[in-house]
CSV table of C-alpha atoms and ligand atoms in Angstrom, one decimal:
chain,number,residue,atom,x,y,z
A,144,UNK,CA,0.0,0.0,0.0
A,145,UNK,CA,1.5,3.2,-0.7
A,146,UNK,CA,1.9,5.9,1.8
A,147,UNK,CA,0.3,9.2,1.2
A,148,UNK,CA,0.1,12.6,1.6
A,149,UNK,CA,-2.3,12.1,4.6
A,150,UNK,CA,0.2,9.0,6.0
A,151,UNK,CA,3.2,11.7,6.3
A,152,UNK,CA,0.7,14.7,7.7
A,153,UNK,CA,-0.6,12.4,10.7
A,154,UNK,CA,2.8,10.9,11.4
A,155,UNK,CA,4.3,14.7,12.0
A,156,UNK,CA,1.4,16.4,13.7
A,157,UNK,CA,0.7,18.8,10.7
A,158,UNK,CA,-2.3,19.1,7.9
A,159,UNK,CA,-2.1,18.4,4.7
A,160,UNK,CA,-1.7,21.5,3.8
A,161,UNK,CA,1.3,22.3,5.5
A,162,UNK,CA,2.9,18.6,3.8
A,163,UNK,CA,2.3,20.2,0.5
A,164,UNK,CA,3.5,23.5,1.6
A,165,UNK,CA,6.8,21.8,2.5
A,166,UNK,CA,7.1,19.8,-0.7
A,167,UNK,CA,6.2,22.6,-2.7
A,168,UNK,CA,7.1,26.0,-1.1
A,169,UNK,CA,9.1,25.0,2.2
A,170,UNK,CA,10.1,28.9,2.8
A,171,UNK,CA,6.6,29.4,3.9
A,172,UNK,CA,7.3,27.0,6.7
A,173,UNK,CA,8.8,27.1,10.1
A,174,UNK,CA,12.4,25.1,9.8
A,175,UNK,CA,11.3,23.0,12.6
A,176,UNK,CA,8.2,22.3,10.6
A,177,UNK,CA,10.0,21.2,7.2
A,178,UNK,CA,12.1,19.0,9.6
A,179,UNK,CA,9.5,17.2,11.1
A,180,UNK,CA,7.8,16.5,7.7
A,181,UNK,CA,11.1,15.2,6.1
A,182,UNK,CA,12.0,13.0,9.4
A,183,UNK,CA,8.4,11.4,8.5
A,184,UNK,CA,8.5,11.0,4.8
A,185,UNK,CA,12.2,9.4,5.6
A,186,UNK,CA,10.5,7.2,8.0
A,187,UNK,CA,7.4,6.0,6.1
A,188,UNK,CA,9.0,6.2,2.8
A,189,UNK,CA,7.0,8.5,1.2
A,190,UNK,CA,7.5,8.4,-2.5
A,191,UNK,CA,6.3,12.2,-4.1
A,192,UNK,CA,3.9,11.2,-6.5
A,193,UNK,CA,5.6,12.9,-9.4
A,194,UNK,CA,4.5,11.0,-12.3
A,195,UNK,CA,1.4,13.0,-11.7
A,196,UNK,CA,3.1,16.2,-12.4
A,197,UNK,CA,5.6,14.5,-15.2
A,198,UNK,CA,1.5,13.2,-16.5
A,199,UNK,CA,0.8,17.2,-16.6
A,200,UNK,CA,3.2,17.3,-20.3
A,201,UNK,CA,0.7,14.9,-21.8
A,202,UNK,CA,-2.7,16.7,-20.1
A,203,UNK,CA,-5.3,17.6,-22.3
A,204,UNK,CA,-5.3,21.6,-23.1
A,205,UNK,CA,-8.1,22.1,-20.7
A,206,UNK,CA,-8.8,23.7,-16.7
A,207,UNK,CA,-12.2,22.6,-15.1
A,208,UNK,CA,-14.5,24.8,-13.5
A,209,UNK,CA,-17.3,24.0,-11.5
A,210,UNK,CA,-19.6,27.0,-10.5
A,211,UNK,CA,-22.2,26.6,-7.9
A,212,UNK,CA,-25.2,27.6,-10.2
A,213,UNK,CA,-24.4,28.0,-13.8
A,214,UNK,CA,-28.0,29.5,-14.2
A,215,UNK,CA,-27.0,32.6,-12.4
A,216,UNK,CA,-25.5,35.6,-14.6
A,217,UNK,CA,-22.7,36.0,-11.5
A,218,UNK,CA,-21.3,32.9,-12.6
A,219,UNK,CA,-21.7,33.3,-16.3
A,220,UNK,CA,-19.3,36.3,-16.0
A,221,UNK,CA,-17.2,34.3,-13.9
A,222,UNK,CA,-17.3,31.1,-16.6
A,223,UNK,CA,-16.2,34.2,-19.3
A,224,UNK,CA,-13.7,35.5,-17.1
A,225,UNK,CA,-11.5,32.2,-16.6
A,226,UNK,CA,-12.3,31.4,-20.6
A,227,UNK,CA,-10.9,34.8,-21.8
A,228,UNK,CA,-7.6,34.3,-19.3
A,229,UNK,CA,-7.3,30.2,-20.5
A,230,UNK,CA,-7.5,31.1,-24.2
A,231,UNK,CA,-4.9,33.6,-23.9
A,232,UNK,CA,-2.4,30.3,-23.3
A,233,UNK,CA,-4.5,28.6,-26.2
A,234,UNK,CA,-6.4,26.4,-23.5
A,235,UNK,CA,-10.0,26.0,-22.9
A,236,UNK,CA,-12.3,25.6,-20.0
A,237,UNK,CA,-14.8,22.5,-18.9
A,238,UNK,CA,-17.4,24.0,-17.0
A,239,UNK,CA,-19.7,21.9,-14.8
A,240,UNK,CA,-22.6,22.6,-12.7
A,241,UNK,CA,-23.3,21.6,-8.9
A,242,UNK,CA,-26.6,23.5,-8.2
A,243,UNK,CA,-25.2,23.9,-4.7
A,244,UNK,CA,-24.9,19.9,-3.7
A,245,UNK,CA,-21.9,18.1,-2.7
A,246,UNK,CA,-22.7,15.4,-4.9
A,247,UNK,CA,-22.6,17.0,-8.0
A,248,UNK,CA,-19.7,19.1,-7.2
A,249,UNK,CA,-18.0,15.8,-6.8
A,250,UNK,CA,-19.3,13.9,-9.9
A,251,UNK,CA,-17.1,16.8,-12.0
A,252,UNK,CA,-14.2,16.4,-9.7
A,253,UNK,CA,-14.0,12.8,-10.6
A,254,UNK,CA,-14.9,13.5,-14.4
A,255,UNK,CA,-12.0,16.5,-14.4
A,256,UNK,CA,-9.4,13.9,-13.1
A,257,UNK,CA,-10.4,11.5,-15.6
A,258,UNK,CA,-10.4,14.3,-18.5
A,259,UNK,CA,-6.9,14.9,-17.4
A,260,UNK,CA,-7.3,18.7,-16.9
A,261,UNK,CA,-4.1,21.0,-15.9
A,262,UNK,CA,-6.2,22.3,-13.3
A,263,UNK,CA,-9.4,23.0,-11.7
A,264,UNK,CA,-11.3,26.5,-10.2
A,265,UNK,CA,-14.0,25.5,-8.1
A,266,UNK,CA,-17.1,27.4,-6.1
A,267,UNK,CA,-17.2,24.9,-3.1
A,268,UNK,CA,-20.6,23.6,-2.1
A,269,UNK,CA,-19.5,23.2,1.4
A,270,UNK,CA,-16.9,23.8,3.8
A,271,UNK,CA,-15.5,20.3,3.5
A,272,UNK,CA,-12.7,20.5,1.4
A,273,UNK,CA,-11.4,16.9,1.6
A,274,UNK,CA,-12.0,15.9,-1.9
A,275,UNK,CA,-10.2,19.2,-3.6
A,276,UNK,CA,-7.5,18.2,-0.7
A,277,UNK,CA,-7.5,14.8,-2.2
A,278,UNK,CA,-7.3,16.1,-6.0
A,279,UNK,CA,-4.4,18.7,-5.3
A,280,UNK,CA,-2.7,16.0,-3.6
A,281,UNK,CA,-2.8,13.7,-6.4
A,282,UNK,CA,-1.3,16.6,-8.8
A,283,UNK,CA,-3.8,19.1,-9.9
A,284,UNK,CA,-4.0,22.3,-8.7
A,285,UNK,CA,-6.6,23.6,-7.3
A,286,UNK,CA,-7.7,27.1,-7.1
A,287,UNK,CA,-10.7,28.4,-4.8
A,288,UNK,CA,-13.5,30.7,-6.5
A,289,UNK,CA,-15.6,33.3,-5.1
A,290,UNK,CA,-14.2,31.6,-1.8
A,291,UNK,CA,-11.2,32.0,1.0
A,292,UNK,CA,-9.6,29.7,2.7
A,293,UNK,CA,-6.7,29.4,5.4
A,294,UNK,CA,-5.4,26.6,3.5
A,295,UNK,CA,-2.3,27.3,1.9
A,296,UNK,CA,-2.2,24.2,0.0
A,297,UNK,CA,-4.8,26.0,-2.1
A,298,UNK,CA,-4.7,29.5,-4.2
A,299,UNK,CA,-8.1,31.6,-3.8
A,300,UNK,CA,-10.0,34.6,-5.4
A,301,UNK,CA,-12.7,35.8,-4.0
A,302,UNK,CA,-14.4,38.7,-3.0
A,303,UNK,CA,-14.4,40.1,1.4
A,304,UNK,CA,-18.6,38.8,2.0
A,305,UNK,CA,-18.4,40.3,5.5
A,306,UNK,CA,-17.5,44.1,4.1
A,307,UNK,CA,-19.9,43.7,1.0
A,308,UNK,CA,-22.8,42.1,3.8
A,309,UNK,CA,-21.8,45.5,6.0
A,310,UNK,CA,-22.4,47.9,3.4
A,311,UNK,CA,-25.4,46.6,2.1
A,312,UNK,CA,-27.1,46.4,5.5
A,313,UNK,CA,-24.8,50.1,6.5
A,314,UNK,CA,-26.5,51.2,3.4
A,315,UNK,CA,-30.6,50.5,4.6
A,316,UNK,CA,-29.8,51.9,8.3
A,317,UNK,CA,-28.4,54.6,6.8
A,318,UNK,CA,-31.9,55.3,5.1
A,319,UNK,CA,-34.1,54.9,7.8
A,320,UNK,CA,-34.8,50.7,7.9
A,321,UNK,CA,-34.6,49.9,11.3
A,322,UNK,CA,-36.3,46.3,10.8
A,323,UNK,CA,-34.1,44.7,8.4
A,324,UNK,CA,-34.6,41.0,7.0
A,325,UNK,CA,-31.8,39.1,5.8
A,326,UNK,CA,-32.9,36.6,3.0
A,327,UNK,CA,-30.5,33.6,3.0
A,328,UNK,CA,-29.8,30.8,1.4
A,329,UNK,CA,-28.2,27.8,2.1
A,330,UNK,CA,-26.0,28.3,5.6
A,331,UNK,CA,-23.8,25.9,4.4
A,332,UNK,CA,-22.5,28.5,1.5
A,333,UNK,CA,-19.9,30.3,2.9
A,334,UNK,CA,-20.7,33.4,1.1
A,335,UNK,CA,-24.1,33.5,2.5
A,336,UNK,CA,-22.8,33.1,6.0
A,337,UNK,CA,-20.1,35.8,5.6
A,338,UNK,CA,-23.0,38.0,4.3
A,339,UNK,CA,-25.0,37.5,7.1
A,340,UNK,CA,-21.5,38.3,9.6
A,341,UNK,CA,-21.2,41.7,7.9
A,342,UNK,CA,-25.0,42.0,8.0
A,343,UNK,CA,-24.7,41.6,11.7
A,344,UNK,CA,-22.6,44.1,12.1
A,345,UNK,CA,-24.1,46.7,10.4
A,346,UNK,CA,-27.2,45.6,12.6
A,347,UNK,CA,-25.0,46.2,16.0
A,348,UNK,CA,-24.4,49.7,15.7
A,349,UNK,CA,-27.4,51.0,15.9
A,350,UNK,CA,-29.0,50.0,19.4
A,351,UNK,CA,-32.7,50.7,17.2
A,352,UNK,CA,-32.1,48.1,14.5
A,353,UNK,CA,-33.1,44.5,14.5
A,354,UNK,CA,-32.4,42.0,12.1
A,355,UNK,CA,-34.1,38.6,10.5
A,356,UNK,CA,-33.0,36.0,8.7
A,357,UNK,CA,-35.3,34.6,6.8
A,358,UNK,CA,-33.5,31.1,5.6
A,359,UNK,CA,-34.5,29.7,1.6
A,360,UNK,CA,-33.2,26.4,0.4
A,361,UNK,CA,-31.2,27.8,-2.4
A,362,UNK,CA,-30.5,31.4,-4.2
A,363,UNK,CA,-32.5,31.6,-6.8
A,364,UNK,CA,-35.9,33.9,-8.7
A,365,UNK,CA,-38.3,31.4,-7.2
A,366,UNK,CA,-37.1,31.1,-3.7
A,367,UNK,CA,-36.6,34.6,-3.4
A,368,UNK,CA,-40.4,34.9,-4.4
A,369,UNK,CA,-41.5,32.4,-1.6
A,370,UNK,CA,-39.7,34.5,1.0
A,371,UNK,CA,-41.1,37.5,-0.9
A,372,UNK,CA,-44.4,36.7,-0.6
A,373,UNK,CA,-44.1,35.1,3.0
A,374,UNK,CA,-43.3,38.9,3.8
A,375,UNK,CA,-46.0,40.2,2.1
A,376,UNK,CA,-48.9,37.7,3.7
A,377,UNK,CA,-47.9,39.0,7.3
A,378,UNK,CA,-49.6,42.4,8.7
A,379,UNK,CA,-47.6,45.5,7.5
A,380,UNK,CA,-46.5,46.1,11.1
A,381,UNK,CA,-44.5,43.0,11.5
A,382,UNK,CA,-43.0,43.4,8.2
A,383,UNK,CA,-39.5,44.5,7.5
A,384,UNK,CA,-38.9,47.9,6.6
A,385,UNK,CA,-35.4,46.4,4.6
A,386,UNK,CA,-34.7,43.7,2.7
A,387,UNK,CA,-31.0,42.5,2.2
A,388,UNK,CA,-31.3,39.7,-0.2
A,389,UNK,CA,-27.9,36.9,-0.2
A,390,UNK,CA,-28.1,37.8,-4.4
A,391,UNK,CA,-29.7,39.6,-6.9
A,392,UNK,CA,-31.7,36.7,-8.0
A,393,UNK,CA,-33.7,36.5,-4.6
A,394,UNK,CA,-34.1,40.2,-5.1
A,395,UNK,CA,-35.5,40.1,-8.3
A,396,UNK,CA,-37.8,37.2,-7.0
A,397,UNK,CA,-38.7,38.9,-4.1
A,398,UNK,CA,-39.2,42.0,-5.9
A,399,UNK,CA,-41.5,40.1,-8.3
A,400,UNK,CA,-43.6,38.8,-5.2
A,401,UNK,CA,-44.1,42.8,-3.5
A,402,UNK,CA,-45.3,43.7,-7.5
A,403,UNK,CA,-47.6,40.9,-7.5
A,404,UNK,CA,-48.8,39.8,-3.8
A,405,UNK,CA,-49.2,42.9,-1.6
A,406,UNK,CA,-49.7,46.1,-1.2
A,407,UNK,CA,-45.9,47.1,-0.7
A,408,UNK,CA,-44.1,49.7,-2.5
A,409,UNK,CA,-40.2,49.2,-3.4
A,410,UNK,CA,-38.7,51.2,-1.9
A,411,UNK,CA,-40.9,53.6,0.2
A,412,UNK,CA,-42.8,50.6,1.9
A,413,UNK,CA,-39.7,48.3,1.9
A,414,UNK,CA,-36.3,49.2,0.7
A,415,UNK,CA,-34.4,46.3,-0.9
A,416,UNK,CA,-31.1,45.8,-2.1
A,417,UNK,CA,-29.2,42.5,-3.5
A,418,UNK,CA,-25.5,41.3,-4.0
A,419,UNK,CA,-23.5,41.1,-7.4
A,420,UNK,CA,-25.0,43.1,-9.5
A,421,UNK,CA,-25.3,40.9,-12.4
A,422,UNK,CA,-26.5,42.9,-15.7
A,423,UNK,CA,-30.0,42.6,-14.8
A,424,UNK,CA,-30.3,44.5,-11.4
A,425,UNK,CA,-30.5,47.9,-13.5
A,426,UNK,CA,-33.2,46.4,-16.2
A,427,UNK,CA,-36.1,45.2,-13.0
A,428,UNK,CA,-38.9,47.3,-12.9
A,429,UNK,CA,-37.4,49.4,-9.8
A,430,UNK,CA,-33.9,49.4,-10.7
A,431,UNK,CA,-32.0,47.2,-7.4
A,432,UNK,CA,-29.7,48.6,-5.7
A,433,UNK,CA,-26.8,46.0,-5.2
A,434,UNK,CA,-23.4,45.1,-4.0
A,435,UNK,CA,-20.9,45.3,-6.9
A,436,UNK,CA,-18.8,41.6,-7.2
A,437,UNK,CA,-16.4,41.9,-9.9
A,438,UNK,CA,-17.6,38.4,-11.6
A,439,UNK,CA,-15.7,38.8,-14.9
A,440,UNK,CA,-12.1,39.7,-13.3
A,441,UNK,CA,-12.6,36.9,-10.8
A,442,UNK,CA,-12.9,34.5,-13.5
A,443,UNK,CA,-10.3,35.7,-15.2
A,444,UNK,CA,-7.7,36.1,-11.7
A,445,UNK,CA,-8.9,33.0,-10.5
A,446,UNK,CA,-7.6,31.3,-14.4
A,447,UNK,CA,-4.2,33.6,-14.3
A,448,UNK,CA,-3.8,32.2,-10.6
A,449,UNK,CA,-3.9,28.2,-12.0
A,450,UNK,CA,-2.0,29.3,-14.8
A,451,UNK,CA,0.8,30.8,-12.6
A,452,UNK,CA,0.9,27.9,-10.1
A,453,UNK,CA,1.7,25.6,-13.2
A,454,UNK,CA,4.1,27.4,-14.8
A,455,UNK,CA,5.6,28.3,-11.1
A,456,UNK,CA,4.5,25.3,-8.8
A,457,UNK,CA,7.2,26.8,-6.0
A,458,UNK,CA,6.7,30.5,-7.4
A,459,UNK,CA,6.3,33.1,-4.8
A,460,UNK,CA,3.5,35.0,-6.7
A,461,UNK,CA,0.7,35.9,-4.5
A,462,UNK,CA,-2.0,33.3,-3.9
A,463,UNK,CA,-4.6,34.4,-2.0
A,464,UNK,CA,-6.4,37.0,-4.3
A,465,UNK,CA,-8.9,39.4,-2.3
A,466,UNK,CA,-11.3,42.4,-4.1
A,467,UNK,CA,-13.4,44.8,-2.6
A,468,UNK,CA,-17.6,44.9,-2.8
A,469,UNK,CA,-18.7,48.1,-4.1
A,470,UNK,CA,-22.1,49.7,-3.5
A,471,UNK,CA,-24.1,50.6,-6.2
A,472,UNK,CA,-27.2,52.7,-5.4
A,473,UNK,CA,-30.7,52.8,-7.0
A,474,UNK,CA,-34.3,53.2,-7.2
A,475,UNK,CA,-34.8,50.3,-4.6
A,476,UNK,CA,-33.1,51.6,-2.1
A,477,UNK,CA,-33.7,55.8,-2.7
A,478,UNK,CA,-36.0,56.9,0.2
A,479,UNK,CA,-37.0,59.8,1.2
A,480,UNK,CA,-35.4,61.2,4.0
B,1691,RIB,O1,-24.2,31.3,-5.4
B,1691,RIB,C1,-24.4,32.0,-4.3
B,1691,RIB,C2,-23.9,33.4,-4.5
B,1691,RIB,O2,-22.6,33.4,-4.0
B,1691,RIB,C3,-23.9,34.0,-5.8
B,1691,RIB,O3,-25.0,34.7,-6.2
B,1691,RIB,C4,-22.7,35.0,-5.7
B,1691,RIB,O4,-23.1,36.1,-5.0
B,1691,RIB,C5,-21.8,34.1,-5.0
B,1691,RIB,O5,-20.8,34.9,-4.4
């Protein structure tokens, strides 16, 4: 049985992570660290597995990319990011789908190792990162989307949830919402929990303020119309007087449901503002005020970043890739004072 990357990592204390940060870029570890490894791998007999990396010459001219809803115009900038950056080196990019579940996010994994792709961007489902672990491991870099991580063994781009979750919320106290609903998705999506952080703490400085969450199974039109309409069936008094919607999507839905359902006027009756600002937040019928994620240069960061790490596995280029949310203002949001 051959000894692994995990073998070495429990024999010396240390994550995975750190093994691979010692094989591939010791300087970022502590000397007594990289000794410890080494005294293990010597003692087990750890063999590097190489011949995956030698494989990488004969590797088909593709990266994977699995996005966590390919029906959402975030990730179709994001998709068109990485393929602008990837055909730049005359590659291409296999994009797969998980619609937010493990599963499926998992199926592509195994379908990307099989394809023999250089490398793979991923928008995790969850915070269990044991099968990218396991892929990266095995040779194939792995780089994080939309996502941070305080594993070192992986690059990331992504975007600071808690700020952009802060200035949303910052943004309806700031024009008069003192009940504020949060409309979340899935708590297992680490951008919607990061959201909700910053959300918080918009919330805590002002004594006044309270703040819902209002939990939907996944980010989407429809859900975001369920919660919509939810608000809109209770008694205008124990309504919200703010919306803060995880995306645009389940602002547009929940916009749709205040149109159709009640009596409620966006933004006067309820203020509401989403997060991406994909194309279509300007075109609804009360322009949405959102918080900016630069989608296209994401894709195309998070593409340079795999594209660096192959051409520099031990390169000291920077790896964990960080952009600010922006606030963009409009009709949904513009109360008078
Ligand atoms: O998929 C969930 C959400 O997280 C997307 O709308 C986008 O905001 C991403 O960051």
């Amino acid at each position: 049985m051959s000894v692994s990357v995990k073998d070495v990592a429990l024999a010396a204390s240390v994550s995975v992570g750190t093994v691979s940060n010692v094989l591939n870029r010791p300087e970022k570890v502590s000397p007594a660290t990289v000794e410890r490894v080494h005294t293990a791998i010597a003692e087990l007999g750890f063999v590097r597995n190489d011949a995956a990396r030698q494989l990488r010459a004969g590797r088909s001219r593709s990266i994977g990319l699995v996005v966590l809803d390919v029906g959402n115009p975030f990730f179709a900038e994001i998709a068109r990011g990485a393929e602008e950056r990837a055909a730049e080196e005359n590659m291409t990019v296999l994009l797969g789908n998980s619609d937010e579940r493990q599963d499926r996010e998992h199926a592509y994994l195994d379908l990307f190792r099989e394809q023999r792709v250089n490398g793979v961007l991923v928008s995790p489902t969850t915070e269990d990162l044991s099968s990218l672990e396991r892929l990266r491991d095995g040779g194939v870099p792995v780089i994080l989307v939309d996502r941070e991580t305080s594993d070192e063994g992986f690059g990331s781009v992504a975007v600071d949830d808690i700020e952009g979750g802060f200035l949303a919320v910052g943004h309806l106290l700031e024009g008069g919402c003192r009940r504020v609903a949060f409309l979340a998705g899935p708590m297992g999506i680490r951008q919607v929990r990061d959201r909700l952080e910053g959300a918080r703490r918009a919330v805590a400085q002002h004594p006044d303020a309270v703040l819902e969450v209002i939990e939907v199974p996944a980010l989407t039109v429809l859900h975001g119309r369920e919660a919509g309409q939810i608000i809109a069936g209770r008694a205008p008094a124990d309504r919200p007087d703010g919306v803060f919607a995880a995306n645009d999507l389940l602002a547009v839905g929940a916009l749709q449901a205040f149109a159709i359902m009640g009596d409620i006027a966006v933004p006067d009756d309820i203020a509401l503002i989403g997060y991406d600002d994909i194309d279509f937040a300007s075109a609804t019928v009360v322009p949405l005020s959102s918080i900016r994620q630069p989608a296209h240069l994401i894709g195309y960061s998070a593409a340079d970043l795999l594209l660096k790490d192959l051409a520099q596995p031990d390169g000291d280029h920077e790896r964990a890739v960080r952009f600010q949310p922006e606030l963009v203002v409009r009709e949904s949001t513009r109360r008078p004072r």
